[in-house]
Each structure stands twice: as structure tokens, then as C-alpha cells.
Short mmCIF file of C-alpha atoms in Angstrom, two decimals:
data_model
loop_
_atom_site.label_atom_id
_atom_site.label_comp_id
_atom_site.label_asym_id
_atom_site.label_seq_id
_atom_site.Cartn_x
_atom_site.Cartn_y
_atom_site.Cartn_z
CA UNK Y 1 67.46 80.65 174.67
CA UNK Y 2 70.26 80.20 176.75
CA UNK Y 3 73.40 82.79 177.92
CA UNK Y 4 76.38 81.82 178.19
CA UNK Y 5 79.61 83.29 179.61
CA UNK Y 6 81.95 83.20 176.08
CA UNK Y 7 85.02 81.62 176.34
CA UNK Y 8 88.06 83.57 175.07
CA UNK Y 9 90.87 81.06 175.34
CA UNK Y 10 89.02 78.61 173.52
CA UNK Y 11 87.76 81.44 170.86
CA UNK Y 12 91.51 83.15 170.01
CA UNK Y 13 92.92 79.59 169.73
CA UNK Y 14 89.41 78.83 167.02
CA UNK Y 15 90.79 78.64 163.43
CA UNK Y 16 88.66 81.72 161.39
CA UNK Y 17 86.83 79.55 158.81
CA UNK Y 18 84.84 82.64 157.01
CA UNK Y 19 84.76 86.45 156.93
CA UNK Y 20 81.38 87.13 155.56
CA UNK Y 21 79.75 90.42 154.81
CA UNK Y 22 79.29 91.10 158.53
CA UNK Y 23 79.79 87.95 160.45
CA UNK Y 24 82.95 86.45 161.29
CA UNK Y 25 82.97 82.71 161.72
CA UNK Y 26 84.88 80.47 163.59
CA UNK Y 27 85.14 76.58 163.57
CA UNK Y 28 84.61 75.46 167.30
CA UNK Y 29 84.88 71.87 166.54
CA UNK Y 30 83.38 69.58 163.48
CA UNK Y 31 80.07 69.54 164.71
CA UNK Y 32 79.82 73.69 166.21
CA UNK Y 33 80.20 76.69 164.91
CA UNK Y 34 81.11 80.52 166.42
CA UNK Y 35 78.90 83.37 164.64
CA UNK Y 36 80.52 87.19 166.23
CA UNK Y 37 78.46 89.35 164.79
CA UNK Y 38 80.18 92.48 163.95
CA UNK Y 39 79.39 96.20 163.36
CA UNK Y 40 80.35 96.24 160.28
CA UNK Y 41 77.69 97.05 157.12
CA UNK Y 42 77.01 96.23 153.32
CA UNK Y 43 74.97 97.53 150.45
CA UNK Y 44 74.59 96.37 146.87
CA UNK Y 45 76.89 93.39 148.15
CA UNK Y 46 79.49 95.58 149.46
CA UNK Y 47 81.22 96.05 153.02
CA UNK Y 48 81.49 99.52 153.83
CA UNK Y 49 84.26 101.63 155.38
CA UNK Y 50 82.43 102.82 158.12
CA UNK Y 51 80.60 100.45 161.18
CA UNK Y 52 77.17 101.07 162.89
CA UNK Y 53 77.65 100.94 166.69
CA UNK Y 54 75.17 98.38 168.25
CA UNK Y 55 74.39 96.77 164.91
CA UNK Y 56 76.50 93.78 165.96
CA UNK Y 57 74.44 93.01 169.27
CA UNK Y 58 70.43 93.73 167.56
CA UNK Y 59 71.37 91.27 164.97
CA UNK Y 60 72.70 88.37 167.70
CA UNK Y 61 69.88 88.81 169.58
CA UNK Y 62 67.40 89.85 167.32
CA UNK Y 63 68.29 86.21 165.54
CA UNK Y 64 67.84 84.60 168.41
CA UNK Y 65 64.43 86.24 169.32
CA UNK Y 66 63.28 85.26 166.59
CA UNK Y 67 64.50 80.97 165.75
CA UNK Y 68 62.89 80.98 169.36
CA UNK Y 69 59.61 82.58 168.49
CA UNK Y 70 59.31 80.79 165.25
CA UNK Y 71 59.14 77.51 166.84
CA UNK Y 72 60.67 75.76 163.25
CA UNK Y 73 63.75 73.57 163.34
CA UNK Y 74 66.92 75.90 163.67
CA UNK Y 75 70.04 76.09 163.91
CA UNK Y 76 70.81 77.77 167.38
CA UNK Y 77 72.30 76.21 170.05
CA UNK Y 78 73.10 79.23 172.47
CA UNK Y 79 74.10 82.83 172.56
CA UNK Y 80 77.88 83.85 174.18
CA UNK Y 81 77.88 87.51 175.00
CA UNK Y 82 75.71 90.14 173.12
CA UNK Y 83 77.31 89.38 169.67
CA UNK Y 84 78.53 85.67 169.71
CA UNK Y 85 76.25 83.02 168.77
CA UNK Y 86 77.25 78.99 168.96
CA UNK Y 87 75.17 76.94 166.09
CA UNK Y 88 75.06 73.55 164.63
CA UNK Y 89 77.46 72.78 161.63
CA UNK Y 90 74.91 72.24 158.19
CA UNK Y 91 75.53 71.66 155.12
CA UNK Y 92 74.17 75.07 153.62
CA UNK Y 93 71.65 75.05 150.87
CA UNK Y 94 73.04 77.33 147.92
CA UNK Y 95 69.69 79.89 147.38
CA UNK Y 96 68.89 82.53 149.41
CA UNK Y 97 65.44 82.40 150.11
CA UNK Y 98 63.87 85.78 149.51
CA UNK Y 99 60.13 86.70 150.32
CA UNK Y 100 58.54 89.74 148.66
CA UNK Y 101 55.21 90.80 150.41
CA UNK Y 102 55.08 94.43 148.75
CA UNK Y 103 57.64 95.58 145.01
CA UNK Y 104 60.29 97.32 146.36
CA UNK Y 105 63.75 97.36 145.27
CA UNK Y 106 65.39 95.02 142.62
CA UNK Y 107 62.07 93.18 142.04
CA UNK Y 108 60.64 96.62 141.17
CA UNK Y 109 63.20 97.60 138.98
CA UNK Y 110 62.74 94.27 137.24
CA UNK Y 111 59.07 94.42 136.96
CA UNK Y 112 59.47 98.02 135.31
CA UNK Y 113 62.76 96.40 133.34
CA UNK Y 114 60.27 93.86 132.20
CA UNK Y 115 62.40 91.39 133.72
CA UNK Y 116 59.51 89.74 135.57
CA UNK Y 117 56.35 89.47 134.96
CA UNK Y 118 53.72 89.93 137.40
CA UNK Y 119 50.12 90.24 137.67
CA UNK Y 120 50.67 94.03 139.26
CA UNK Y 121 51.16 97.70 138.32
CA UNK Y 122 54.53 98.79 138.56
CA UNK Y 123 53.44 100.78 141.71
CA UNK Y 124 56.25 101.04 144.19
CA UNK Y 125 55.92 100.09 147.34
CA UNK Y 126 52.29 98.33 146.50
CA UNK Y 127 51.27 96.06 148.60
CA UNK Y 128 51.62 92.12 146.00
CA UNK Y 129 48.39 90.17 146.19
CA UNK Y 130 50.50 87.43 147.84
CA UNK Y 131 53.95 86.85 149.17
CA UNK Y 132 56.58 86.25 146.07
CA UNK Y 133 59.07 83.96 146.43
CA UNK Y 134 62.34 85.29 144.37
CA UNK Y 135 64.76 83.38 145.44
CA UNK Y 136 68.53 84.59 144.44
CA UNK Y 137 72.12 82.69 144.24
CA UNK Y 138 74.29 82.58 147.17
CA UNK Y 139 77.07 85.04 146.18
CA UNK Y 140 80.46 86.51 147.98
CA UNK Y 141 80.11 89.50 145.13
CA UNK Y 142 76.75 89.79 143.85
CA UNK Y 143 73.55 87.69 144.53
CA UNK Y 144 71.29 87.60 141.24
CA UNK Y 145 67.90 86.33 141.03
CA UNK Y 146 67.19 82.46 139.83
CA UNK Y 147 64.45 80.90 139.01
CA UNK Y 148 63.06 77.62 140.83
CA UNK Y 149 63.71 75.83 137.29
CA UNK Y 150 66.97 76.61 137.43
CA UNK Y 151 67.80 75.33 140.95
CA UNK Y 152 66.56 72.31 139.76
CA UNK Y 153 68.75 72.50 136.51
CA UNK Y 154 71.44 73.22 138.26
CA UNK Y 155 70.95 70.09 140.76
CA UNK Y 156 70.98 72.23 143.77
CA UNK Y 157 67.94 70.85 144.96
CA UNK Y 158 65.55 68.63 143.60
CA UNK Y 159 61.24 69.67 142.77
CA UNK Y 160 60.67 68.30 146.32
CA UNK Y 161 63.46 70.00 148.19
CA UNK Y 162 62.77 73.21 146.09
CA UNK Y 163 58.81 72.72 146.96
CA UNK Y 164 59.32 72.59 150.72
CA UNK Y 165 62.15 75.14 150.96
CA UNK Y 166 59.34 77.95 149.28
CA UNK Y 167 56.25 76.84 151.59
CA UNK Y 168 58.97 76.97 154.76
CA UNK Y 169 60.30 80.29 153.66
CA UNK Y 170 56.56 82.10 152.77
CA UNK Y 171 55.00 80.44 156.17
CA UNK Y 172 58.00 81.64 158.00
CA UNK Y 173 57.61 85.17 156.29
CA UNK Y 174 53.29 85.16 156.61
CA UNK Y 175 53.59 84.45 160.85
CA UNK Y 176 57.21 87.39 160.76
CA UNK Y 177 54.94 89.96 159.27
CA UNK Y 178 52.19 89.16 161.80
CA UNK Y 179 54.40 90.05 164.90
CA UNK Y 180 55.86 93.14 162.71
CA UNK Y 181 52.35 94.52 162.47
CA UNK Y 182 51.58 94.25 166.15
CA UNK Y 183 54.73 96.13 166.31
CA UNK Y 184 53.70 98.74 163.93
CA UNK Y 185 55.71 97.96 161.33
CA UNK Y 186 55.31 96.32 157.95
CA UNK Y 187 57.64 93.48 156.51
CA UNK Y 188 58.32 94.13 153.30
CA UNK Y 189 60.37 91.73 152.64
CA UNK Y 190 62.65 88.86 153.86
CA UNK Y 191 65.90 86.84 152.90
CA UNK Y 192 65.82 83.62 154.34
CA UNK Y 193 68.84 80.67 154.50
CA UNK Y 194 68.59 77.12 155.08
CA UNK Y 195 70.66 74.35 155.46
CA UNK Y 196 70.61 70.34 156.13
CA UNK Y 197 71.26 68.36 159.07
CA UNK Y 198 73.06 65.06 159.46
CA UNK Y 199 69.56 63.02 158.56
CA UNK Y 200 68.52 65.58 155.23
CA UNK Y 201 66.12 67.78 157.07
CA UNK Y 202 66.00 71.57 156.51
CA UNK Y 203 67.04 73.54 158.89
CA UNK Y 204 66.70 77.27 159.40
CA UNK Y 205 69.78 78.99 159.64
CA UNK Y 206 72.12 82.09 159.46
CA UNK Y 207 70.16 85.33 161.14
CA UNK Y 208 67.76 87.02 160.95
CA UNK Y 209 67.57 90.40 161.55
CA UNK Y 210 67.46 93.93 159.86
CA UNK Y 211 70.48 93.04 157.50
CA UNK Y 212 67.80 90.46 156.09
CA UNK Y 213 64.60 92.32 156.03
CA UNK Y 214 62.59 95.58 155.48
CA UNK Y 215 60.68 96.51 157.92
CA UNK Y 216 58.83 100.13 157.52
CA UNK Y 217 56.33 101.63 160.05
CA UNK Y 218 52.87 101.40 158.94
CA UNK Y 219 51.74 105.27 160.36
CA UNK Y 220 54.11 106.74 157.52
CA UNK Y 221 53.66 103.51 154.85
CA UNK Y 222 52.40 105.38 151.32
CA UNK Y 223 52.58 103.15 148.25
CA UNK Y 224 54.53 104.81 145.13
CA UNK Y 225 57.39 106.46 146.55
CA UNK Y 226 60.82 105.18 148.70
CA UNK Y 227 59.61 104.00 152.32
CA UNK Y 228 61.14 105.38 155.65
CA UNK Y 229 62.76 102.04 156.88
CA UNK Y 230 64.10 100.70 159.82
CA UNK Y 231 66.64 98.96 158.28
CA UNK Y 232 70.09 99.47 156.39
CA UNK Y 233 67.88 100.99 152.91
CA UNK Y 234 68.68 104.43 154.26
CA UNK Y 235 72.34 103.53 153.83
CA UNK Y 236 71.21 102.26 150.53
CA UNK Y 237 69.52 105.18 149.79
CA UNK Y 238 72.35 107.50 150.88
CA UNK Y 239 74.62 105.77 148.24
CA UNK Y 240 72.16 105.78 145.54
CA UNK Y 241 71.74 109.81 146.19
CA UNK Y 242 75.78 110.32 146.15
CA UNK Y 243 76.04 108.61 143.38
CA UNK Y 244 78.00 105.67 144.31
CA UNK Y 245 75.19 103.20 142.96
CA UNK Y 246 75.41 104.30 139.73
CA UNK Y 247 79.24 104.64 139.84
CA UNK Y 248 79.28 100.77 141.29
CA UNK Y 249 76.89 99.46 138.94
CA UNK Y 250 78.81 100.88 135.78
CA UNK Y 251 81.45 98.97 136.79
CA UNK Y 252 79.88 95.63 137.11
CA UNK Y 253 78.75 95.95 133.77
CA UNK Y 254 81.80 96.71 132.36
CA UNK Y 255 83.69 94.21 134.06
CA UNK Y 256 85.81 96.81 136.09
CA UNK Y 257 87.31 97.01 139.92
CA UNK Y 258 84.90 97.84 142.60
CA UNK Y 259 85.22 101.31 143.25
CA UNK Y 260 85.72 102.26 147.08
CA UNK Y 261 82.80 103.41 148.75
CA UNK Y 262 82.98 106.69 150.54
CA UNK Y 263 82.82 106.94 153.91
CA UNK Y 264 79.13 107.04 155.33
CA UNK Y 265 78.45 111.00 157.37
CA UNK Y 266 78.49 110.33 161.41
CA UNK Y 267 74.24 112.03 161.02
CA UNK Y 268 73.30 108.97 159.07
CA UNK Y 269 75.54 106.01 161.15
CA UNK Y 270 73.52 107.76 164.37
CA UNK Y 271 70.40 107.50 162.51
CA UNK Y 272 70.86 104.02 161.21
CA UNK Y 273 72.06 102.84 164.77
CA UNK Y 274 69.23 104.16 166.63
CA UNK Y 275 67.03 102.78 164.06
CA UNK Y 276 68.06 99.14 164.46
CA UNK Y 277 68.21 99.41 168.24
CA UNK Y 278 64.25 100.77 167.97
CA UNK Y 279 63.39 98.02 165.25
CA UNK Y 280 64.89 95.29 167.51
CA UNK Y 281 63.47 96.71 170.78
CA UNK Y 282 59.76 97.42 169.06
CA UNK Y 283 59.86 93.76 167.66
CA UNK Y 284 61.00 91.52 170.79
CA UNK Y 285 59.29 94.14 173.67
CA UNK Y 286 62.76 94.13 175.02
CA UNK Y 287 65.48 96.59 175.91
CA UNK Y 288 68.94 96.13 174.53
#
């Protein structure tokens, strides 16, 4: 990986081509592309009032860490400062790639829905007999699950495309969860996004980091309840306990306004903070 010394006459005079959900993205020229990686947070597909301090910088470098270790086509080309990535222009693939190793989360409350259907018990937290690959849609509101059929339906990608994209995305998840174990950690799961290149191949792309994944430690792991995590769920969690999941997912079913989320307590931006700093330092055997 290489550092760079950013550029901020070239970067204020960049015209913004996307706010995401954290990143803000700048066009650099047609073939490069500025990723600043901000502080800011979502949950259930919503930014948040309040920022975590550091979160910007684990996810840069954390990304980086790992399209190096990976050793799979990527979209990287260097890192500017602690929370400014340069990367290759692709034409993103619509489908998030999501990995399940263990049901947790929406694929539980499908499975217990009877949304799914799986060869498990509806334990939570119990460990699947192999990864699942669920991917979702690629949403600015709300990602929702989609089946493999469908993305071919849908012409998104073809059998072949769809094929690869699912053996990339569980190898990719399989060798992840062996460096998270060394680590002491489990990976739960993983949301993966790829794109294409000028000649059709698929490229990794996006980042990687705890904004994407679960990651619990395995000395407190204990199948059928909610996991400690080292990740944004205890922001998750946090809403879900105040109420604002409920209040947020009324909403979306009837077809109402988002209601504002409240402001997150300092105890639990400290906590979630620390926690990515330790997941990112634990993972890479660095220091911030």
C-alpha cells in the first residue's frame, strides 16, 4: 500500500459526485476516484445525528489492510491521509454481496418469519453449517434481500456473472474469518461490493471494514442470545432498546417520513469508538 501526501488544491476544486451513507466521493478525473471516509454512522439504512471519532480513519485503513491481504483484484490504488483513499473508476455491480457464516440479524428474523428456509433451528447466533450467500439490492433507503433468480431476471448479471460473484464473495469471506479467528474474534458476517473494469473482470471494491461486517470475540461468543460486537450492532442495539426501530419500521410500512433519530448518549459513541479502534488494531497487529 502506498501513502501519499493528499492534495488539497486539487481536492476543494474536485466536483462531489456522491454523499453516501458515510463516504463522501469525489470525481478526480474519468478514470480516479476520491473516497474521504467520514465519521459519520448509519443503522437500519439511516445516517445518524451524531459521529464516532476515529471511525473515519479504521475504516480507510482497515480497507486497505485488508484488499492488500486478500491478494484478489481490487480496486485500490493508494491511500491520501488517514481517511482519503484514491481508487479506480468501475462500473459497480448492483447487489451487495452479503455472507452469513452464523443467523444473526435480518436473516434470523426471516428464518423465524418463515421468510427463508433453511436447513437450521432458529437458534440465534448458531453457528450455519456453511457460509450463506444472501445477497441484497443496492439501495440509498433500504437494501432488501434478492434472490440469485432474480438478479438474473432482472438482467443485472447473467448465471455466469452471478456464479462467480458468490464463489468470490464466500472465498473472500472463508480466508476473512480465518485472520478474525487468529485475532480472537468471529466473523459473523460480511457485505461485500464488486464492480467491473474496462475489460469485464470483477473487481473488489468499496471498503471493507466494521461498517460491513460483524465481528464478535470468541471468549464471550454464546449461541441464542444478542452477541457483544465490535462493530456498529451496539448502535443498532441501542436504537432497537429506545425504541426507534420499531418507531422507524412502522413507518416504512406505512409509507410515512423517516422519523429523526435521536441523538446517540456520549457513553455509547466512546464505547463504539474504542471498539472499532480495538477491532481494527486486533485485526491488522497495528496501532492507529
Amino acid at each position: 500500500m502506498q501513502e501519499h501526501v493528499s492534495d488539497p488544491e486539487r481536492e476543494l476544486s474536485s466536483v462531489p459526485f456522491k454523499r453516501g451513507k458515510v463516504k463522501d466521493i469525489y470525481e478526480l478525473d474519468n478514470e480516479e476516484l476520491l473516497f474521504i471516509f467520514t465519521d459519520r454512522v448509519s443503522a437500519y439504512d439511516i445516517i445518524l445525528p451524531s459521529t464516532i471519532p476515529q471511525k473515519g480513519q479504521v475504516l480507510c485503513k482497515l480497507a486497505a489492510y485488508w484488499f492488500n491481504y486478500l491478494k484478489v483484484p481490487h480496486h485500490m490504488i493508494r491511500v491520501e491521509d488517514p481517511n482519503r483513499m484514491v481508487v479506480r473508476r468501475l462500473k459497480m455491480i448492483p447487489v451487495e454481496c452479503v455472507v452469513r457464516g452464523y443467523l444473526y440479524g435480518s436473516l434470523y428474523e426471516r428464518l423465524v418469519k418463515g421468510e427463508v428456509n433453511l436447513p437450521v433451528k432458529p437458534v440465534n447466533a448458531g453457528k450455519l453449517p456453511e457460509p450463506c450467500f444472501d445477497p441484497t439490492t443496492k439501495s440509498d433507503v433500504k437494501d432488501e434481500p434478492v434472490t440469485i433468480d432474480q438478479i438474473v431476471d432482472e438482467g443485472w448479471l447473467d448465471l455466469e456473472e452471478i456464479t462467480a460473484l458468490k464463489e468470490r464473495s464466500v472465498g473472500i469471506y472463508k480466508k476473512m474469518s480465518e485472520r478474525a479467528e487468529k485475532a480472537g474474534f468471529i466473523l459473523a458476517d460480511l457485505k461485500l461490493e464488486f464492480g467491473f473494469d474496462d475489460e469485464s473482470n470483477i473487481v473488489l471494491a468499496d471498503s471493507i471494514g466494521p461498517d460491513e461486517f460483524r465481528l464478535w470475540p470468541k471468549e464471550n461468543y454464546s449461541p441464542g442470545k444478542n452477541q457483544e460486537s465490535y462493530d456498529k450492532q451496539v448502535i443498532r442495539d441501542w436504537l432497537s432498546k429506545v425504541g426507534y426501530k420499531t418507531n422507524l419500521d412502522a413507518a416504512r410500512k406505512a409509507g410515512q417520513t423517516t422519523p429523526r433519530p435521536p441523538e446517540l448518549p456520549k457513553e455509547l459513541i466512546d464505547e463504539t469508538s474504542k471498539r472499532y479502534v480495538i477491532a481494527y488494531e486486533r485485526l491488522t497487529g497495528l496501532k492507529l
